[in-house]
Short mmCIF file of C-alpha atoms and ligand atoms in Angstrom, two decimals:
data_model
loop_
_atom_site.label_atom_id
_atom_site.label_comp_id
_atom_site.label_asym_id
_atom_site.label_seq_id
_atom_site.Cartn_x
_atom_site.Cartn_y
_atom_site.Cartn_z
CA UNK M 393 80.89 150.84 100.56
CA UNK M 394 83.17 148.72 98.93
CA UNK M 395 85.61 145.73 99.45
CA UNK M 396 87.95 146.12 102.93
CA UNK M 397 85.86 148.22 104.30
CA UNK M 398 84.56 147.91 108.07
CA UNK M 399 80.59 147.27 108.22
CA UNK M 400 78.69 146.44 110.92
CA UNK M 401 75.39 144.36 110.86
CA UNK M 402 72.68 144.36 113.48
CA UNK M 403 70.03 142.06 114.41
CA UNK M 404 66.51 142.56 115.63
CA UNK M 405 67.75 142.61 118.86
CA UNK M 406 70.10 144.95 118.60
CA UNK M 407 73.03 142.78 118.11
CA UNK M 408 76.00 143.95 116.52
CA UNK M 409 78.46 142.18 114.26
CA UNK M 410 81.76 144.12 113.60
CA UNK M 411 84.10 143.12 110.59
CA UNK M 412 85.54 143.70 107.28
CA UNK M 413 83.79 142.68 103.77
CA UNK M 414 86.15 140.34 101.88
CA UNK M 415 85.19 138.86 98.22
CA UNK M 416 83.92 135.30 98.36
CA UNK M 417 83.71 135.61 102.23
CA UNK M 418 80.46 135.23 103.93
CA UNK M 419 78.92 136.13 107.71
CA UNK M 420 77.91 133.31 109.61
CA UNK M 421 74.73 133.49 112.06
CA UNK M 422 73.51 130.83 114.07
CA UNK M 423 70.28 130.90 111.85
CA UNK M 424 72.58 130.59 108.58
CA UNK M 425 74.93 132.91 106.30
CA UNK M 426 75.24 135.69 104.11
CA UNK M 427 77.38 136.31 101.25
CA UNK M 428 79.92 139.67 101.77
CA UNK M 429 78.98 140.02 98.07
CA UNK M 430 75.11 140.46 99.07
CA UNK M 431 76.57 143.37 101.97
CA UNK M 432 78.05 145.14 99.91
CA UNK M 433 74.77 145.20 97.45
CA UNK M 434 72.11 146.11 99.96
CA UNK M 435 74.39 148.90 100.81
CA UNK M 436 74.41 151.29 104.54
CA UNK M 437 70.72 151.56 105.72
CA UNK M 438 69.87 148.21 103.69
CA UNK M 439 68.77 145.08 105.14
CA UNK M 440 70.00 141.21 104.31
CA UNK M 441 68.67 138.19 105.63
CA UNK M 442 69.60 134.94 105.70
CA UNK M 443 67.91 131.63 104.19
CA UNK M 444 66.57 130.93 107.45
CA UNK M 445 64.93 134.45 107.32
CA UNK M 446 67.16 135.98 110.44
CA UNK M 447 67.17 139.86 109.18
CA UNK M 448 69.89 142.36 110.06
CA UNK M 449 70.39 145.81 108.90
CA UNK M 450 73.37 147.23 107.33
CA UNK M 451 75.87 149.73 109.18
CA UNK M 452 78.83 151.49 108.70
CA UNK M 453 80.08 151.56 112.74
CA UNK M 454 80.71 154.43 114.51
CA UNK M 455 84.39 154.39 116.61
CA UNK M 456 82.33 153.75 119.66
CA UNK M 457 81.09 150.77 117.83
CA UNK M 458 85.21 149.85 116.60
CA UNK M 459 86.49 151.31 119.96
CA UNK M 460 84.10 148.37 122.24
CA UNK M 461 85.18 145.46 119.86
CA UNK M 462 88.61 146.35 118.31
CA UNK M 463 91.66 143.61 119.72
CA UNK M 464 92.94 145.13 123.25
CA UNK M 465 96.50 145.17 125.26
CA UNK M 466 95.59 147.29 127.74
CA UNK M 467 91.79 147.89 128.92
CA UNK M 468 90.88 151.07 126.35
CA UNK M 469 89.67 154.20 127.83
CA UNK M 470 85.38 153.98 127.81
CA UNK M 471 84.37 155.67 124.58
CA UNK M 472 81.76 158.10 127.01
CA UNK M 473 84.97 159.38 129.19
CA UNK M 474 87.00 159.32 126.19
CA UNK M 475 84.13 161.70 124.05
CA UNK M 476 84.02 163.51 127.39
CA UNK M 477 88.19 164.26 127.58
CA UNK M 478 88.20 165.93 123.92
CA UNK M 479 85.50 168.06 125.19
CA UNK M 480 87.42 168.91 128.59
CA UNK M 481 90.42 169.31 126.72
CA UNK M 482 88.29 171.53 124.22
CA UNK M 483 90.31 170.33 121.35
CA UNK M 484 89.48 171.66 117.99
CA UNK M 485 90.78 170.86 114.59
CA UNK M 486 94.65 171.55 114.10
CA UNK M 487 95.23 171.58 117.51
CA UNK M 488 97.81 169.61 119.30
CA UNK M 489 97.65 167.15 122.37
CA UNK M 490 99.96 165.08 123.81
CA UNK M 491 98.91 161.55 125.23
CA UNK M 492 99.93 158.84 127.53
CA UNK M 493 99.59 156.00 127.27
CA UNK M 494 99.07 154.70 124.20
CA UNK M 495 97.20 151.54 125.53
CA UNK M 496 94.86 149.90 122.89
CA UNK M 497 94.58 153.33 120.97
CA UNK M 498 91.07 153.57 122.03
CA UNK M 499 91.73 157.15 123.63
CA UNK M 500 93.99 158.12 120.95
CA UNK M 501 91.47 157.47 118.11
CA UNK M 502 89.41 160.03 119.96
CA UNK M 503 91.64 162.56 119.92
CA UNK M 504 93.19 162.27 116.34
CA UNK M 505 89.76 162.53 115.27
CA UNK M 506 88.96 165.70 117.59
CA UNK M 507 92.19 167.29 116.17
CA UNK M 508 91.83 166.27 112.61
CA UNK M 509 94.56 166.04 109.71
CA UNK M 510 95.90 169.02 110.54
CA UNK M 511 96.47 168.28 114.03
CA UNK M 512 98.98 166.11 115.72
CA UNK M 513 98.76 163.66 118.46
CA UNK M 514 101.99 162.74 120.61
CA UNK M 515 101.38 159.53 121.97
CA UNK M 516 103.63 157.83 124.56
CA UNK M 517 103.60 154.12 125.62
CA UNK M 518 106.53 152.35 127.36
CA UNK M 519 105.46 148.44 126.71
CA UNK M 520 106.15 148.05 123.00
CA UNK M 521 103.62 145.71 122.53
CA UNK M 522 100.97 147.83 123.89
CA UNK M 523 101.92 150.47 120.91
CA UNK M 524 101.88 147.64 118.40
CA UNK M 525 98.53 147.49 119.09
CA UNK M 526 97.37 150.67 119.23
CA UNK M 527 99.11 151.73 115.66
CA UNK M 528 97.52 148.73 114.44
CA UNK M 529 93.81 149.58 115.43
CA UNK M 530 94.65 153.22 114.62
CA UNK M 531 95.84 152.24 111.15
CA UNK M 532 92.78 149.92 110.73
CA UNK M 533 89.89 152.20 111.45
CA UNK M 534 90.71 155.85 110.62
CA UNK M 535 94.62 157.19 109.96
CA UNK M 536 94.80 160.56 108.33
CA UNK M 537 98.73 160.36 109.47
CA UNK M 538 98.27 162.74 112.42
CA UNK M 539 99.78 160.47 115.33
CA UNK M 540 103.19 160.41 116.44
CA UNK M 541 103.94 157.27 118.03
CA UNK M 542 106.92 157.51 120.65
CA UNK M 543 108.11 154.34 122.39
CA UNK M 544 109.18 155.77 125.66
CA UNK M 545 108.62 157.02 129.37
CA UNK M 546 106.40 160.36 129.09
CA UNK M 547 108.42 161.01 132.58
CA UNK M 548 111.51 161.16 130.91
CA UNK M 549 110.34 163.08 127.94
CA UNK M 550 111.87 166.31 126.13
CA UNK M 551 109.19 168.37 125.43
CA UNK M 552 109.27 171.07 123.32
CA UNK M 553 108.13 173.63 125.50
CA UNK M 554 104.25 175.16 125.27
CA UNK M 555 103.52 173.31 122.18
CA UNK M 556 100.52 171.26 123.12
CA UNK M 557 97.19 172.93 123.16
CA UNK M 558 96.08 169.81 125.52
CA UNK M 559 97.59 166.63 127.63
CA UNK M 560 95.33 163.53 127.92
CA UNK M 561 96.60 161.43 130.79
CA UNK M 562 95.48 157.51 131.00
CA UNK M 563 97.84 155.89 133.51
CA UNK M 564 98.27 154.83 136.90
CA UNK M 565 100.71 157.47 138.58
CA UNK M 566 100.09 160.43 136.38
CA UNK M 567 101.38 162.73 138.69
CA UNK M 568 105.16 161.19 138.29
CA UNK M 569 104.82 162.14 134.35
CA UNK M 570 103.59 165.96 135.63
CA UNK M 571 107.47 167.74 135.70
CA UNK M 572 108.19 166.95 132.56
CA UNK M 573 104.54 167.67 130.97
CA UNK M 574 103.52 171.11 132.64
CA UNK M 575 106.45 173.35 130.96
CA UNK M 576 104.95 171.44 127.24
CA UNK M 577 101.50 172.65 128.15
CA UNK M 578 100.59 176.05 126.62
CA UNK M 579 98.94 178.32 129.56
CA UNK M 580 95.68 178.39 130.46
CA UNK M 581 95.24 175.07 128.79
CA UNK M 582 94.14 172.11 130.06
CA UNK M 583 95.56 168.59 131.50
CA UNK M 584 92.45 165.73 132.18
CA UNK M 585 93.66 162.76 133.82
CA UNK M 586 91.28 159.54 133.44
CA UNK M 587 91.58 157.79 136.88
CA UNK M 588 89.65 154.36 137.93
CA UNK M 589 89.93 155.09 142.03
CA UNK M 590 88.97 158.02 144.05
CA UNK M 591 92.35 157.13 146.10
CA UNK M 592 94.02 158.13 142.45
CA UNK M 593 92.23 161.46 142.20
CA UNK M 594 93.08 162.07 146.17
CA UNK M 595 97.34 161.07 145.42
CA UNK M 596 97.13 163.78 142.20
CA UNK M 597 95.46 166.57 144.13
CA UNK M 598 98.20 166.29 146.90
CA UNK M 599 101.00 165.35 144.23
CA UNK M 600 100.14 168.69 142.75
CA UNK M 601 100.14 170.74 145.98
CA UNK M 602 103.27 168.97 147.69
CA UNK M 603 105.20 169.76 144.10
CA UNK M 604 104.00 173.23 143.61
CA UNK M 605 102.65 172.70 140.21
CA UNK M 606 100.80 175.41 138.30
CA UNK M 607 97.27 174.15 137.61
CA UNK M 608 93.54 174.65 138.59
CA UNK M 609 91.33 172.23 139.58
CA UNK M 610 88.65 173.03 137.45
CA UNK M 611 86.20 169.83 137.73
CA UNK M 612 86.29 165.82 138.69
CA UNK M 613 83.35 164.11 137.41
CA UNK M 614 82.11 161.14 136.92
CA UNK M 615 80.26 160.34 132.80
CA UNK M 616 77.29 158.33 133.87
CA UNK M 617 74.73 157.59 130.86
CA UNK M 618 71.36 155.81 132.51
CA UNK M 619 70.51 153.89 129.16
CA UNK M 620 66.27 153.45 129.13
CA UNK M 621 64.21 150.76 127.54
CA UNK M 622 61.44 152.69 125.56
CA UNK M 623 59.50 150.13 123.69
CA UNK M 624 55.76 151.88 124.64
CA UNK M 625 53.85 150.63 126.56
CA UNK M 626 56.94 149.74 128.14
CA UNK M 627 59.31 152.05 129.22
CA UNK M 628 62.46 151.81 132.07
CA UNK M 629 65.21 151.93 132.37
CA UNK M 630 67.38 149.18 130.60
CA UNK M 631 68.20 146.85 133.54
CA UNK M 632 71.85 146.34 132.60
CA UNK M 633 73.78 149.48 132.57
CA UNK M 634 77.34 150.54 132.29
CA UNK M 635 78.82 150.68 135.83
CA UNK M 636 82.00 152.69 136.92
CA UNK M 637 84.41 153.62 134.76
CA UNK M 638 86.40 156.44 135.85
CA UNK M 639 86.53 160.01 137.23
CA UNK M 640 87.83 162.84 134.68
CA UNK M 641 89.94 165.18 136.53
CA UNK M 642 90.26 168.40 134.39
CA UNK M 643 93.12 170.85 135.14
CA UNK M 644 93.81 174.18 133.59
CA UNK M 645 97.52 175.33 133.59
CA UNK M 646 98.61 178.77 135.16
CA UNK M 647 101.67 180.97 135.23
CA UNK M 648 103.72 179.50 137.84
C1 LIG H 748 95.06 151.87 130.71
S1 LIG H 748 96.31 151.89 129.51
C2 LIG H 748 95.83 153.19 128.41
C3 LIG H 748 94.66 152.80 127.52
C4 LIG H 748 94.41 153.78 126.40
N1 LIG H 748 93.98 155.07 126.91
C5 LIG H 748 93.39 153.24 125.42
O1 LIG H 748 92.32 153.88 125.24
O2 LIG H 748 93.61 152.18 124.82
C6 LIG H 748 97.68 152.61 130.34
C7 LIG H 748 98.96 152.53 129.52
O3 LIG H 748 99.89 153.49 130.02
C8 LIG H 748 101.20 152.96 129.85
N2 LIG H 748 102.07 153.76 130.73
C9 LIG H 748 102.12 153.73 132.10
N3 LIG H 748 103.01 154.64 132.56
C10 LIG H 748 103.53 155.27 131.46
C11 LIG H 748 104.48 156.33 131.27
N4 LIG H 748 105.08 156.90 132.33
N5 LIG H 748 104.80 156.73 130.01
C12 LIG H 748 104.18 156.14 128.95
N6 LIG H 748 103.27 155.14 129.05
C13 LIG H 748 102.94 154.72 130.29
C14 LIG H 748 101.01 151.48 130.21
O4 LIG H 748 102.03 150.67 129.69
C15 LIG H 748 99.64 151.17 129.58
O5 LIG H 748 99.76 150.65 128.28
#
C-alpha cells in the first residue's frame, strides 16, 4: 500500500469507509481521527483505532466495494447483475465486448476486468457528461487502457462486422440499438440486456420477433442474493436485503 492508493476501513459493525490515503491527511470518525500516515503503517489486514478507542480494520476494496460508492450520472448497473452479465456473456481474457451505455462505468469496470489488458471494451454513451464520468471512475480504480470510449448513438453505429465476442446492453430501448449490433456480434455468441421492468423484457422479445432478428432466447433471470445474519446463537436472515434490480435477458446469436 502506498500513498494514492484506494483503502477502505471498516468498523465493528461492518461499516465501510471508501477513500484515498493522502500525506498529512487524516480519517475522521465520529469517535475521533486517524492519521493516513498510521493507514498506511498498519498495512491490509491491520487494524487502527482512534484515541477514543473506535477500532477499524484495514482493506484494500474490492470493485463491488468502489462500484456501490464511486460518484454516479446515471444509476450504475448492481455489481451482482453486473458479475452475473460477464458470466452470461462468458467473457474470458482477450476477448472483446461491446457496451452501451456507458452510464457511471459501473458495468464497464466489470467487463474490462473480465476481458483483461488484452481485451477491449467498446463503450457507447450519447450524454457526454455521463462518459465524463465513467472514464473518470474507470481511470480512478483500475485502467489497464483496454476501453474505448465512443461518444455516440450505438443505433447509429458502424460496426466492424463479427468482431465482438459479446454485447452488454444497459439502456432503456435496447431493441432500437439491435440492427446495427447483431451483424458486429460473432455467431453463436451472446447479447444480455439488463432491463428494470418485465414490460422491457416483454417489448424486446416481440421487438426481436416482429424484426426477424437472429437470436435465441436462452434465459431471463432474476440475481437474487438472500444475505443471512449468522452471529450463533443467532442466525436469520439479515432483515434488510437488496430488493429488485433487474432481469438479465441472455441471447445467443444465430445464422440468420
Ligand atoms: C442506466 S445507464 C447505464 C449505467 C451503466 N451500465 C453503469 O453501470 O454505470 C444508461 C445509459 O445509456 C445511455 N444511452 C441510452 N440510449 C443509448 C444509445 N442508443 N446509445 C448509447 N448510449 C445510450 C444513457 O444516456 C445512459 O447514460
Amino acid at each position: 500500500m502506498q500513498y494514492g492508493d484506494w483503502v477502505l476501513l471498516q468498523d465493528r459493525r461492518g461499516r465501510n469507509y471508501l477513500f484515498r490515503l493522502e500525506p498529512s491527511a487524516r480519517f475522521d470518525s465520529h469517535r475521533g481521527s486517524i492519521p493516513h500516515e498510521r493507514i498506511l503503517e498498519a498495512g491490509l489486514g491491520g487494524a487502527v483505532s482512534t484515541p477514543q478507542g473506535e477500532r477499524f480494520t484495514v482493506h484494500r476494496p474490492t470493485l463491488e466495494d468502489y462500484l456501490l460508492q464511486m460518484p454516479r450520472e446515471a444509476t450504475p448497473t448492481y455489481p451482482k447483475d453486473a458479475a452475473t452479465m460477464a458470466f452470461l456473456l462468458d467473457l474470458a481474457p482477450g476477448m472483446w465486448v461491446l457496451e452501451a451505455g456507458s452510464g457511471s462505468g459501473g458495468l464497464t469496470l466489470y467487463l474490462a476486468r473480465a476481458v483483461g489488458p488484452a481485451g477491449q471494451v467498446w463503450s457507447y454513451e450519447t450524454r457526454p457528461k455521463h462518459q465524463a464520468r465513467a472514464q473518470r471512475n474507470l481511470s480512478a480504480f483500475e485502467d489497464w487502457g483496454n476501453v474505448t470510449w465512443l461518444g455516440a448513438d450505438l443505433a447509429q453505429a458502424p460496426l466492424p462486422p463479427e468482431a465482438f465476442d459479446g454485447v452488454a446492453l444497459d439502456l432503456m430501448e435496447p431493441w432500437t440499438v439491435l440492427p446495427a449490433v447483431t451483424p458486429a456480434l460473432k455467431l453463436d455468441r451472446f447479447l444480455v440486456c439488463y432491463l428494470p421492468n418485465l414490460t422491457q423484457v416483454i417489448v424486446l422479445l416481440e421487438q426481436i420477433k416482429d424484426q426477424r432478428l437472429p437470436y435465441l432466447l436462452e434465459r431471463t433471470l432474476e440475481v437474487l442474493h438472500r444475505e443471512w445474519d449468522v452471529r450463533p446463537p443467532i442466525a436469520h436472515p439479515k432483515f434488510q436485503q437488496v430488493g429488485h434490480t433487474a432481469f438479465l435477458v441472455q441471447l445467443r446469436r444465430v445464422r440468420d
